[in-house]
Short mmCIF file of C-alpha atoms in Angstrom, two decimals:
data_model
loop_
_atom_site.label_atom_id
_atom_site.label_comp_id
_atom_site.label_asym_id
_atom_site.label_seq_id
_atom_site.Cartn_x
_atom_site.Cartn_y
_atom_site.Cartn_z
CA MET A 248 -0.04 -45.80 -5.94
CA SER A 249 -2.16 -48.96 -5.64
CA ASP A 250 -6.15 -48.68 -5.04
CA SER A 251 -6.23 -51.61 -3.19
CA GLY A 252 -9.15 -51.98 -0.81
CA LEU A 253 -11.12 -49.62 -2.95
CA SER A 254 -13.90 -50.45 -5.21
CA SER A 255 -13.16 -50.55 -8.98
CA PRO A 256 -14.77 -47.31 -10.49
CA SER A 257 -17.59 -48.27 -12.95
CA PRO A 258 -16.95 -47.39 -16.63
CA LEU A 259 -18.42 -44.10 -17.53
CA PRO A 260 -21.35 -43.75 -19.31
CA PRO A 261 -21.34 -42.70 -23.43
CA LEU A 262 -22.05 -38.67 -23.82
CA PRO A 263 -24.61 -37.02 -26.34
CA ALA A 264 -23.49 -37.02 -30.11
CA ALA A 265 -20.97 -33.63 -30.49
CA ASP A 266 -22.08 -33.61 -34.20
CA ARG A 267 -25.84 -33.03 -33.83
CA PRO A 268 -25.94 -29.33 -33.76
CA GLU A 269 -29.35 -28.99 -34.55
CA THR A 270 -29.98 -30.88 -31.34
CA ALA A 271 -28.25 -28.95 -28.74
CA ALA A 272 -30.16 -25.83 -30.55
CA ARG A 273 -33.54 -27.22 -30.10
CA LEU A 274 -32.43 -28.53 -26.56
CA ARG A 275 -31.33 -24.87 -25.91
CA ASP A 276 -34.32 -23.33 -26.83
CA ALA A 277 -36.10 -25.75 -24.79
CA PHE A 278 -34.16 -24.46 -21.89
CA LEU A 279 -34.53 -20.73 -22.36
CA GLY A 280 -38.13 -21.42 -22.95
CA ALA A 281 -38.90 -23.16 -19.30
CA SER A 282 -36.74 -20.49 -17.76
CA PHE A 283 -33.28 -23.27 -17.26
CA THR A 284 -31.16 -20.84 -16.58
CA ALA A 285 -29.24 -19.47 -13.96
CA ASP A 286 -31.60 -16.46 -12.99
CA GLY A 287 -34.29 -18.95 -13.29
CA LEU A 288 -32.86 -21.41 -10.47
CA LEU A 289 -32.57 -18.78 -8.10
CA ASP A 290 -35.95 -17.43 -8.88
CA LEU A 291 -37.56 -20.80 -8.48
CA LEU A 292 -35.03 -22.61 -5.71
CA GLY A 293 -34.27 -19.59 -3.36
CA ALA A 294 -31.06 -18.71 -2.27
CA PRO A 295 -30.70 -21.40 0.35
CA ALA A 296 -31.70 -24.27 -2.00
CA TYR A 297 -29.46 -22.56 -4.27
CA ALA A 298 -26.54 -22.15 -2.04
CA ALA A 299 -27.00 -25.91 -1.10
CA LEU A 300 -26.34 -26.82 -4.37
CA ALA A 301 -23.07 -25.23 -4.34
CA ARG A 302 -22.21 -27.63 -1.48
CA SER A 303 -23.42 -30.51 -3.19
CA GLU A 304 -26.39 -30.93 -0.76
CA THR A 305 -29.26 -31.57 -2.47
CA VAL A 306 -32.42 -32.08 -0.28
CA PRO A 307 -32.98 -28.28 -0.22
CA ALA A 308 -33.27 -28.43 -3.90
CA LEU A 309 -35.48 -31.68 -4.25
CA ARG A 310 -37.96 -30.32 -1.58
CA ALA A 311 -38.27 -27.33 -3.82
CA THR A 312 -39.09 -28.89 -7.29
CA ARG A 313 -41.76 -31.18 -5.52
CA GLY A 314 -44.46 -29.58 -8.28
CA ASP A 315 -45.13 -29.90 -11.75
CA THR A 316 -43.96 -26.61 -13.85
CA PRO A 317 -41.31 -27.65 -16.95
CA LEU A 318 -38.52 -25.82 -14.65
CA GLU A 319 -38.94 -28.35 -11.61
CA LEU A 320 -38.73 -31.34 -14.26
CA LEU A 321 -35.60 -30.00 -15.89
CA VAL A 322 -34.09 -29.32 -12.35
CA ARG A 323 -35.23 -32.56 -11.14
CA LEU A 324 -33.82 -34.22 -14.96
CA PHE A 325 -30.21 -32.17 -15.64
CA LEU A 326 -29.63 -31.20 -12.39
CA LEU A 327 -30.38 -33.54 -9.74
CA GLN A 328 -30.34 -36.49 -11.85
CA GLN A 329 -34.32 -37.80 -10.81
CA PRO A 330 -35.83 -39.83 -13.66
CA VAL A 331 -38.85 -38.03 -14.78
CA PRO A 332 -42.00 -39.47 -16.91
CA HIS A 333 -41.29 -39.59 -20.62
CA ALA A 334 -44.82 -38.40 -21.59
CA ARG A 335 -44.17 -34.99 -19.15
CA VAL A 336 -41.00 -34.61 -20.69
CA ALA A 337 -42.19 -34.70 -24.20
CA ASP A 338 -44.16 -31.44 -23.20
CA VAL A 339 -41.10 -29.53 -22.41
CA LEU A 340 -38.08 -31.23 -24.58
CA PRO A 341 -37.92 -32.77 -28.27
CA VAL A 342 -37.70 -35.92 -26.34
CA ASP A 343 -37.64 -38.26 -29.20
CA ASP A 344 -34.14 -36.12 -30.63
CA CYS A 345 -32.73 -36.28 -27.12
CA LEU A 346 -32.84 -39.86 -27.08
CA ALA A 347 -31.57 -40.61 -30.53
CA GLY A 348 -28.93 -37.99 -29.85
CA GLY A 349 -27.79 -39.36 -26.33
CA TRP A 350 -28.95 -36.18 -23.79
CA LEU A 351 -31.38 -38.92 -22.36
CA THR A 352 -31.55 -42.50 -21.71
CA ALA A 353 -34.78 -44.54 -20.89
CA ALA A 354 -34.86 -45.32 -17.40
CA GLY A 355 -37.74 -48.14 -17.52
CA THR A 356 -40.63 -48.45 -19.35
CA ASP A 357 -42.28 -45.00 -19.11
CA GLU A 358 -39.38 -42.79 -17.61
CA VAL A 359 -36.38 -41.09 -18.81
CA ALA A 360 -32.93 -39.50 -17.06
CA ALA A 361 -30.12 -37.26 -18.06
CA ALA A 362 -26.89 -39.05 -19.83
CA VAL A 363 -25.17 -36.00 -18.87
CA ASP A 364 -25.35 -32.94 -15.91
CA VAL A 365 -26.24 -29.71 -17.47
CA ARG A 366 -25.80 -26.78 -15.06
CA PRO A 367 -27.18 -23.11 -16.49
CA TYR A 368 -24.66 -20.75 -15.82
CA GLY A 369 -24.36 -16.76 -16.28
CA GLY A 370 -22.27 -15.29 -18.23
CA PRO A 371 -20.49 -11.97 -17.92
CA GLU A 372 -22.78 -9.68 -19.80
CA GLY A 373 -26.05 -11.66 -18.67
CA GLU A 374 -25.37 -14.60 -21.21
CA ASP A 375 -27.33 -17.60 -20.73
CA TRP A 376 -24.46 -20.68 -20.89
CA PHE A 377 -25.06 -24.04 -20.15
CA ILE A 378 -22.05 -26.08 -18.40
CA VAL A 379 -21.88 -29.95 -19.39
CA SER A 380 -20.10 -32.31 -16.97
CA ASP A 381 -20.35 -36.01 -16.05
CA LEU A 382 -23.56 -37.28 -14.07
CA GLY A 383 -23.06 -36.23 -10.60
CA CYS A 384 -19.89 -34.08 -11.10
CA ALA A 385 -21.18 -30.33 -12.01
CA VAL A 386 -20.54 -28.54 -8.80
CA GLY A 387 -24.32 -28.12 -7.45
CA GLY A 388 -25.03 -31.41 -9.25
CA ALA A 389 -26.63 -34.50 -7.76
CA GLY A 390 -23.66 -36.04 -5.86
CA GLY A 391 -20.83 -33.74 -5.12
CA ILE A 392 -17.63 -34.81 -6.95
CA GLY A 393 -16.27 -38.10 -4.56
CA SER A 394 -15.18 -39.58 -7.72
CA ARG A 395 -12.47 -41.89 -8.53
CA GLU A 396 -13.42 -42.40 -11.65
CA GLU A 397 -10.33 -41.63 -13.89
CA GLY A 398 -11.52 -39.86 -16.83
CA VAL A 399 -14.34 -37.89 -15.24
CA VAL A 400 -14.76 -34.54 -16.09
CA LEU A 401 -16.31 -32.25 -13.81
CA GLY A 402 -18.21 -28.75 -13.98
CA VAL A 403 -18.11 -25.66 -13.11
CA GLY A 404 -16.23 -25.18 -9.58
CA GLY A 405 -14.69 -22.11 -7.19
CA ALA A 406 -11.25 -22.71 -9.22
CA SER A 407 -12.72 -22.55 -12.10
CA THR A 408 -14.87 -18.90 -11.95
CA THR A 409 -11.92 -17.49 -10.07
CA LEU A 410 -9.93 -18.29 -13.38
CA ALA A 411 -12.55 -17.08 -15.53
CA GLY A 412 -12.34 -13.89 -13.24
CA LEU A 413 -8.76 -13.23 -12.73
CA THR A 414 -8.62 -13.32 -16.78
CA VAL A 415 -7.82 -9.93 -18.88
CA ARG A 416 -10.75 -9.83 -21.61
CA THR A 417 -9.06 -7.50 -24.35
CA PRO A 418 -10.26 -8.26 -27.55
CA VAL A 419 -7.73 -10.76 -28.99
CA ALA A 420 -7.12 -12.63 -32.28
CA ALA A 421 -6.09 -16.08 -30.99
CA ALA A 422 -6.61 -17.43 -27.70
CA LEU A 423 -5.80 -20.61 -26.07
CA ASP A 424 -7.41 -22.96 -23.05
CA LEU A 425 -4.86 -25.65 -22.10
CA GLY A 426 -6.92 -28.42 -20.04
CA THR A 427 -10.15 -27.23 -21.25
CA GLY A 428 -12.32 -29.77 -18.98
CA SER A 429 -15.80 -28.91 -19.54
CA GLY A 430 -14.93 -25.85 -21.31
CA ILE A 431 -15.75 -22.97 -19.17
CA GLN A 432 -12.49 -20.95 -19.81
CA ALA A 433 -12.95 -21.68 -23.52
CA LEU A 434 -16.65 -20.37 -23.69
CA HIS A 435 -15.32 -16.99 -21.79
CA ALA A 436 -13.19 -16.85 -24.87
CA THR A 437 -15.16 -17.01 -27.40
CA ARG A 438 -16.48 -13.43 -26.07
CA HIS A 439 -13.41 -11.80 -26.91
CA ALA A 440 -11.38 -14.05 -29.31
CA THR A 441 -11.61 -14.44 -32.91
CA ARG A 442 -10.25 -17.88 -32.73
CA VAL A 443 -10.45 -20.31 -29.54
CA THR A 444 -8.22 -23.23 -29.47
CA ALA A 445 -8.83 -25.83 -26.59
CA THR A 446 -6.31 -28.64 -25.72
CA ASP A 447 -6.70 -31.49 -23.09
CA VAL A 448 -5.40 -34.85 -22.14
CA ASN A 449 -8.84 -36.58 -21.46
CA PRO A 450 -10.86 -37.10 -25.03
CA ARG A 451 -13.71 -37.15 -22.96
CA ALA A 452 -12.93 -33.60 -21.86
CA LEU A 453 -13.31 -32.78 -25.05
CA HIS A 454 -15.97 -33.84 -26.24
CA ILE A 455 -17.82 -32.37 -22.87
CA THR A 456 -16.33 -28.85 -24.02
CA ALA A 457 -17.88 -29.28 -27.60
CA LEU A 458 -21.44 -30.11 -26.30
CA THR A 459 -20.80 -26.88 -24.01
CA LEU A 460 -20.05 -24.54 -26.52
CA ALA A 461 -23.02 -26.22 -28.80
CA LEU A 462 -25.54 -25.80 -26.04
CA SER A 463 -24.43 -22.08 -24.91
CA GLY A 464 -24.89 -21.00 -28.71
CA ALA A 465 -21.29 -20.39 -28.68
CA PRO A 466 -18.91 -21.05 -31.80
CA ALA A 467 -17.03 -24.16 -31.86
CA ALA A 468 -13.22 -24.38 -30.96
CA ASP A 469 -10.07 -25.90 -32.42
CA LEU A 470 -10.34 -28.87 -30.16
CA ARG A 471 -7.05 -30.92 -29.64
CA GLU A 472 -5.81 -33.70 -27.60
CA GLY A 473 -2.52 -34.14 -25.71
CA SER A 474 -0.51 -32.65 -23.05
CA LEU A 475 0.33 -29.08 -21.90
CA TYR A 476 1.71 -27.94 -25.00
CA ALA A 477 2.28 -31.22 -26.96
CA PRO A 478 -0.95 -30.38 -29.54
CA VAL A 479 0.71 -26.80 -30.31
CA PRO A 480 3.16 -26.48 -32.77
CA ASP A 481 6.44 -25.22 -32.33
CA GLY A 482 5.93 -21.29 -33.73
CA GLU A 483 2.00 -21.36 -33.07
CA THR A 484 1.86 -18.58 -30.77
CA TYR A 485 -1.34 -16.80 -28.60
CA ASP A 486 -2.63 -13.19 -27.30
CA LEU A 487 -4.04 -14.98 -24.42
CA ILE A 488 -3.64 -18.40 -23.04
CA VAL A 489 -5.40 -19.61 -19.58
CA SER A 490 -5.20 -23.09 -17.66
CA ASN A 491 -6.86 -24.35 -14.53
CA PRO A 492 -4.40 -27.33 -14.97
CA PRO A 493 -4.26 -30.50 -13.06
CA PHE A 494 -2.40 -28.87 -10.16
CA VAL A 495 -2.65 -31.25 -7.53
CA ILE A 496 0.49 -32.25 -5.62
CA SER A 497 0.07 -36.09 -5.39
CA PRO A 498 1.66 -39.45 -5.30
CA GLY A 499 0.65 -40.39 -8.63
CA ALA A 500 -2.02 -39.79 -11.04
CA ARG A 501 -5.22 -41.46 -10.55
CA LEU A 502 -7.66 -38.98 -11.54
CA THR A 503 -7.06 -37.31 -14.84
CA TYR A 504 -9.00 -34.10 -13.88
CA ARG A 505 -6.38 -33.21 -11.05
CA ASP A 506 -3.49 -35.18 -11.25
CA GLY A 507 -0.89 -34.25 -13.37
CA GLY A 508 1.06 -37.19 -13.25
CA MET A 509 4.55 -35.88 -13.00
CA GLY A 510 6.78 -35.39 -9.15
CA GLY A 511 6.05 -32.45 -6.98
CA ASP A 512 4.98 -29.48 -8.60
CA ASP A 513 6.85 -29.85 -11.81
CA LEU A 514 3.51 -29.95 -13.94
CA CYS A 515 2.81 -26.07 -12.56
CA SER A 516 6.37 -25.94 -13.01
CA THR A 517 6.88 -27.23 -16.71
CA LEU A 518 3.38 -25.10 -17.71
CA VAL A 519 4.70 -21.76 -16.48
CA ARG A 520 8.33 -22.03 -18.03
CA GLN A 521 7.17 -23.36 -21.40
CA THR A 522 4.80 -20.29 -22.19
CA GLY A 523 7.04 -17.60 -22.31
CA GLU A 524 7.87 -18.72 -26.28
CA ARG A 525 3.87 -19.15 -26.93
CA LEU A 526 2.72 -15.73 -26.25
CA ASN A 527 2.57 -12.89 -28.71
CA GLU A 528 4.13 -9.40 -27.56
CA GLY A 529 1.63 -7.73 -24.81
CA GLY A 530 0.32 -11.60 -24.38
CA PHE A 531 -1.29 -12.32 -21.39
CA ALA A 532 -1.44 -16.26 -19.83
CA HIS A 533 -3.02 -16.68 -16.45
CA PHE A 534 -2.62 -19.93 -14.51
CA LEU A 535 -3.88 -21.62 -11.25
CA ALA A 536 -1.28 -23.76 -9.86
CA ASN A 537 -0.18 -24.96 -6.29
CA TRP A 538 3.42 -25.41 -5.52
CA GLN A 539 5.69 -26.89 -2.45
CA HIS A 540 7.19 -24.89 0.25
CA VAL A 541 10.29 -26.97 1.06
CA ALA A 542 12.57 -26.88 3.95
CA GLY A 543 15.41 -24.67 3.73
CA GLU A 544 14.31 -22.77 0.49
CA GLU A 545 11.76 -19.51 0.10
CA TRP A 546 8.41 -20.43 -1.92
CA GLN A 547 9.22 -16.65 -3.21
CA ASP A 548 12.39 -17.81 -4.89
CA ARG A 549 11.10 -20.94 -5.63
CA LEU A 550 8.67 -19.52 -8.00
CA ARG A 551 10.72 -16.28 -9.08
CA GLY A 552 12.85 -19.37 -10.70
CA TRP A 553 9.80 -20.60 -13.00
CA VAL A 554 9.22 -17.29 -14.86
CA PRO A 555 10.39 -17.54 -18.38
CA ARG A 556 12.52 -14.55 -19.84
CA GLY A 557 10.94 -12.11 -21.41
CA CYS A 558 7.85 -12.05 -19.25
CA ASP A 559 6.52 -9.79 -16.31
CA ALA A 560 4.90 -11.59 -13.73
CA TRP A 561 2.30 -11.15 -11.11
CA ILE A 562 2.07 -14.30 -8.66
CA VAL A 563 -0.10 -13.79 -5.43
CA GLN A 564 -0.44 -16.80 -3.03
CA ARG A 565 -3.72 -16.71 -1.84
CA GLU A 566 -3.55 -19.46 0.93
CA VAL A 567 -1.04 -22.51 2.29
CA GLN A 568 -2.28 -25.87 4.02
CA ASP A 569 -0.05 -27.81 6.00
CA VAL A 570 0.94 -31.61 4.14
CA THR A 571 -1.73 -33.01 6.76
CA GLN A 572 -4.27 -30.57 5.80
CA TYR A 573 -3.37 -30.74 2.25
CA ALA A 574 -3.61 -34.73 1.79
CA GLU A 575 -6.96 -35.25 3.72
CA LEU A 576 -8.66 -32.06 1.22
CA TRP A 577 -7.69 -34.11 -1.82
CA LEU A 578 -8.48 -37.69 -0.19
CA ARG A 579 -11.78 -36.37 0.77
CA ASP A 580 -12.41 -35.20 -3.16
CA ALA A 581 -11.87 -38.26 -4.36
CA GLY A 582 -14.32 -39.90 -1.73
CA ASP A 583 -11.32 -42.52 -0.47
CA HIS A 584 -12.56 -41.10 3.42
CA ARG A 585 -15.42 -43.10 2.52
CA ALA A 586 -13.76 -46.40 1.81
CA ASP A 587 -12.06 -49.27 3.89
CA PRO A 588 -10.31 -47.59 6.92
CA ALA A 589 -7.15 -49.26 6.42
CA ALA A 590 -7.13 -48.38 2.62
CA TYR A 591 -7.63 -44.95 3.58
CA GLN A 592 -4.64 -44.90 5.81
CA ALA A 593 -2.39 -46.29 3.20
CA LEU A 594 -3.29 -43.44 0.89
CA TYR A 595 -3.11 -40.92 3.20
CA ASP A 596 0.38 -42.72 4.43
CA ALA A 597 1.22 -42.33 0.41
CA TRP A 598 0.57 -38.80 0.63
CA LEU A 599 2.93 -37.75 3.62
CA ASP A 600 5.67 -40.26 2.75
CA GLU A 601 5.58 -38.51 -0.71
CA PHE A 602 5.89 -34.75 1.08
CA GLU A 603 8.67 -36.12 3.58
CA ALA A 604 10.71 -37.43 0.80
CA ARG A 605 10.49 -34.23 -0.81
CA LYS A 606 10.82 -31.59 2.50
CA VAL A 607 7.66 -30.53 1.59
CA LYS A 608 6.17 -28.69 4.71
CA ALA A 609 3.11 -26.83 3.13
CA VAL A 610 1.88 -26.31 -0.50
CA GLY A 611 0.42 -22.85 -1.43
CA PHE A 612 -2.32 -22.33 -3.98
CA GLY A 613 -2.40 -19.35 -6.08
CA TRP A 614 -2.29 -17.00 -9.14
CA ILE A 615 0.31 -16.85 -11.42
CA THR A 616 0.07 -14.04 -14.70
CA LEU A 617 2.28 -13.81 -17.41
CA ARG A 618 2.66 -10.80 -20.10
CA ARG A 619 5.44 -11.20 -22.47
CA THR A 620 7.40 -7.63 -22.64
CA ALA A 621 9.90 -6.00 -24.57
CA SER A 622 11.52 -4.66 -22.14
CA ALA A 623 15.22 -5.28 -21.24
CA GLU A 624 14.42 -6.01 -17.65
CA PRO A 625 10.95 -7.37 -16.84
CA THR A 626 9.21 -6.76 -13.53
CA VAL A 627 8.53 -9.73 -11.48
CA THR A 628 6.14 -9.74 -8.12
CA VAL A 629 5.60 -12.45 -5.85
CA GLU A 630 3.02 -11.62 -2.64
CA GLU A 631 0.92 -13.15 -0.38
CA TRP A 632 -2.81 -11.87 -0.16
CA PRO A 633 -4.89 -14.40 1.49
CA HIS A 634 -7.76 -11.23 1.70
CA PRO A 635 -11.22 -11.08 0.23
CA VAL A 636 -11.23 -9.16 -3.48
CA GLU A 637 -13.61 -8.03 -5.65
CA GLN A 638 -14.11 -10.20 -8.80
CA PRO A 639 -13.82 -10.06 -11.24
CA LEU A 640 -10.24 -8.70 -11.32
CA GLY A 641 -9.46 -8.59 -14.85
CA GLU A 642 -9.26 -5.05 -15.37
CA THR A 643 -7.46 -4.87 -11.98
CA VAL A 644 -5.20 -7.16 -13.41
CA LEU A 645 -4.91 -4.96 -16.95
CA ALA A 646 -4.12 -2.06 -14.60
CA HIS A 647 -1.49 -3.52 -12.57
CA PHE A 648 0.74 -4.21 -15.97
CA ALA A 649 -0.21 -0.71 -17.08
CA ARG A 650 1.58 0.57 -14.02
CA LEU A 651 4.71 -1.36 -14.57
CA ASP A 652 4.96 0.12 -17.75
CA TYR A 653 4.49 3.55 -16.31
CA LEU A 654 6.96 2.85 -13.58
CA ARG A 655 9.53 1.47 -15.94
CA GLU A 656 9.07 4.28 -17.73
CA HIS A 657 9.84 7.15 -15.35
CA ASP A 658 12.39 7.68 -12.68
CA ASP A 659 12.21 9.63 -9.55
CA ALA A 660 12.67 12.82 -11.49
CA ALA A 661 10.33 12.29 -13.52
CA LEU A 662 7.65 11.15 -10.65
CA LEU A 663 8.06 14.20 -9.40
CA GLU A 664 6.86 16.11 -12.33
CA ALA A 665 4.13 13.77 -12.82
CA HIS A 666 0.33 14.39 -11.69
CA PHE A 667 -1.68 11.81 -10.01
CA LYS A 668 -4.93 11.21 -8.38
CA LEU A 669 -6.33 9.19 -5.83
CA ALA A 670 -7.76 6.01 -6.76
CA ALA A 671 -11.61 5.51 -6.30
CA GLU A 672 -12.85 4.18 -3.13
CA VAL A 673 -9.54 4.76 -0.63
CA VAL A 674 -10.47 5.12 2.93
CA GLN A 675 -8.02 6.19 5.41
CA GLU A 676 -7.62 5.04 8.54
CA GLN A 677 -5.85 6.20 11.58
CA VAL A 678 -4.59 3.86 14.38
CA GLY A 679 -3.51 4.94 18.03
CA LEU A 680 -4.11 5.25 21.43
CA PRO A 681 -6.76 7.36 22.35
CA GLY A 682 -6.67 10.96 23.17
CA ALA A 683 -2.73 10.57 21.61
CA GLU A 684 -1.99 13.79 20.07
CA ASP A 685 -0.52 11.84 16.95
CA PRO A 686 -1.65 8.22 15.49
CA GLU A 687 0.92 5.15 15.90
CA HIS A 688 0.33 4.61 11.91
CA VAL A 689 -2.18 5.87 9.18
CA VAL A 690 -3.89 2.74 6.82
CA LEU A 691 -4.62 3.65 3.27
CA ARG A 692 -7.46 0.90 2.29
CA GLN A 693 -9.06 0.13 -1.01
CA HIS A 694 -12.45 -1.16 -1.48
CA ARG A 695 -12.11 -2.05 -5.10
CA GLY A 696 -10.01 -4.61 -6.93
CA MET A 697 -7.47 -6.45 -4.42
CA ARG A 698 -8.81 -4.01 -1.70
CA ARG A 699 -5.73 -3.83 -0.64
CA ALA A 700 -4.48 -1.65 2.89
CA THR A 701 -0.62 -0.40 3.10
CA LYS A 702 0.79 1.44 6.18
CA VAL A 703 2.01 5.03 4.97
CA ASP A 704 3.66 8.44 6.82
CA THR A 705 2.11 11.67 7.74
CA VAL A 706 3.50 12.75 4.99
CA GLY A 707 2.30 9.96 2.56
CA ALA A 708 -1.17 10.33 3.80
CA GLY A 709 -1.31 13.95 3.16
CA PHE A 710 -0.04 13.58 -0.38
CA ALA A 711 -2.23 10.94 -1.27
CA GLY A 712 -5.37 12.84 0.17
CA VAL A 713 -4.80 15.86 -1.87
CA CYS A 714 -3.63 14.37 -5.03
CA ASP A 715 -6.57 15.03 -7.44
CA GLY A 716 -4.59 15.93 -10.94
CA SER A 717 -4.28 19.21 -10.71
CA LEU A 718 -0.63 19.51 -9.21
CA SER A 719 2.71 17.71 -10.16
CA ALA A 720 3.49 15.58 -7.02
CA GLY A 721 6.97 17.85 -6.54
CA ARG A 722 4.62 21.16 -6.13
CA ILE A 723 2.72 18.94 -3.66
CA LEU A 724 5.64 17.89 -1.90
CA ASP A 725 6.86 21.51 -1.76
CA ALA A 726 3.80 22.74 0.08
CA ILE A 727 3.79 20.08 2.34
CA ALA A 728 7.29 20.73 3.65
CA GLN A 729 6.40 24.21 3.88
CA LEU A 730 3.36 22.89 6.48
CA VAL A 731 5.54 20.61 8.61
CA GLY A 732 8.42 23.18 8.31
CA GLU A 733 10.60 20.50 6.61
CA ASP A 734 13.97 21.13 3.96
CA PRO A 735 11.84 20.58 0.58
CA VAL A 736 14.76 18.81 -1.07
CA LEU A 737 14.94 16.43 1.47
CA LEU A 738 11.49 15.60 1.54
CA ARG A 739 11.90 15.47 -2.34
CA ASP A 740 14.78 12.88 -2.41
CA ARG A 741 12.91 10.69 0.07
CA THR A 742 9.46 10.49 -0.95
CA PRO A 743 9.53 9.31 -4.31
CA ALA A 744 9.62 5.41 -3.08
CA GLN A 745 6.67 6.04 -1.07
CA ILE A 746 5.03 7.63 -4.51
CA ARG A 747 6.29 4.67 -6.23
CA LEU A 748 4.98 1.87 -3.87
CA LEU A 749 1.43 3.37 -4.37
CA VAL A 750 1.18 3.71 -7.99
CA GLU A 751 2.36 0.21 -7.79
CA GLN A 752 -0.43 -0.91 -5.51
CA GLY A 753 -2.72 1.08 -7.56
CA PHE A 754 -3.69 3.70 -4.70
CA LEU A 755 -2.46 6.30 -6.73
CA GLU A 756 -3.33 7.07 -10.96
CA PRO A 757 -1.08 8.98 -13.05
CA VAL A 758 -3.39 11.61 -14.96
#
C-alpha cells in the first residue's frame, strides 16, 4: 500500500542502553522514592485527569503538575514529555547516569528530556512495575498513538490488559510471549514461570522489553528475534503461550506493531494452528485475534477450523464491526485521518477494495484459549458474548476447562448420581406480565466471572435453587417430580441436558 501524500516518518530515536542494570535499578529506586507509581499517579492527578491520560488527553495532567514536587517533575518528564530543568532533575534522579545510559537527553543548555515513555503500572499483587515504550506511545502518554513510524513500540493498552487478565496464572516451568512488544505479558509471566521466553519480529521491541523487565525489578527473559514460531526450535515446548499479535486485517504491512503482513486473517489463523505442537500436556495458550466474517460462511465454522488437533478450545467473540467502521478505526489509529484528504480517501479505498476482494462483510474481535489435552474427543466452544465481564478472568478460564473435563467423564447417569451446589452470586429473575400466575420465563444471572445469563424452565430454576451439595441430582429431581405431579422417570430422562448446560456455563459446581 502506498503512503503517497503522507509525510515521511521521522527516524526513531535511540533507546537507553539495555546492558546497564545498575542504572535501571537506581532509576527504579528514585521512582519509588518519589511515589512515581500507579497509586501515586492517581493520588496526584485525581480520577478525572488520570482517566483523561488513558484517552491520550494531557491537558488535565499538565494542569495537575504545575507544582515543583519530585512526583510532578517525573510525570512531566516521563509521561508528558516536557523538558525540565537539569538542576531540578538532579535532586530527584541519578541524572548523570541517566544521561550516560540514554534514559535522558540534553534539551538546550540547562534542561533535559526523556528518551522514552515510562508508565507506572500496578501488578496483580500490588507490584510497582514500569512499562517502557517509544515517546508518545504509552497509552496515557503525551501524544496518544497516531504514529506511522514502522518500528514504533507501543505501551500498555486495553488489549494488553485484557490478555493479561485472561491468562491462567498457575505456576509453570516455561512460558512463551509471542510478539512481546513493550514486554507486559512477559513481565506478568515472570511472576509464575521459572523460564520466560519473549519473541518479536521487531528488534526494537525486544530492546524495550529488556528495559521494562529491568526497570520493574523482574528477572530477565530469553529474548529472540523472529516472526511467530520461527525463533522457537522444533521440539521446544511450553506450559503457557500468550500472544497479542499484530492481528489487524489490513491491505499491507505498514506498521509492525499492528499489521501482520499476511493476507486477511491468515496471521491469526497460522498462529493458532501452529500452537498445538508447542504446548505441553495440560498447557494453555491465550491469544487476542481478529477474524473475517465472509459472505456465505459461518464465522463459527471458520474459527473451529483453526483449532489444532489435540486441543480443547474456548473462543469468545467480543465485538463485530462492519468493514467501514473497521477501516476507519485503524486509519485513525495511525493518524491517517489528519493527512491530506485525497491521500486519506485513497487509503480508505484500498482497505475497502481488499475487503471486497475477499468477500469480507465484517470483522470480529475476541479471545482464543487453547488447552492441550489427551482426550480422544477435544471440546471446541465458539460463542458470542459482547456483554461486560469481571476481570481478571484467569480463574474463570481455568474453571471452564475443569468443567469440560468433568462433563466428559460423566454421562447422564453419572450426573444424576452427582452432587452440585449453586455458584456464588447467582440470582434468579422472573419475567412475565404483571399479575400473571406463572412467569413467561426464568433467567439465572451471574454477578462474577463471565456474568452470564441463561433461561431455564421452572424445573431447572427449582433444581438450581435447592442445590447445596447435600442431595444427589437424581434425588432432587424425584422430589421436584412429586411436588409438580410429574413422572419421575420422565423427568430424570429429560433434565440431564439442562444440568449439563448449567454446569458448562458455571451456574452449578460439582461437589
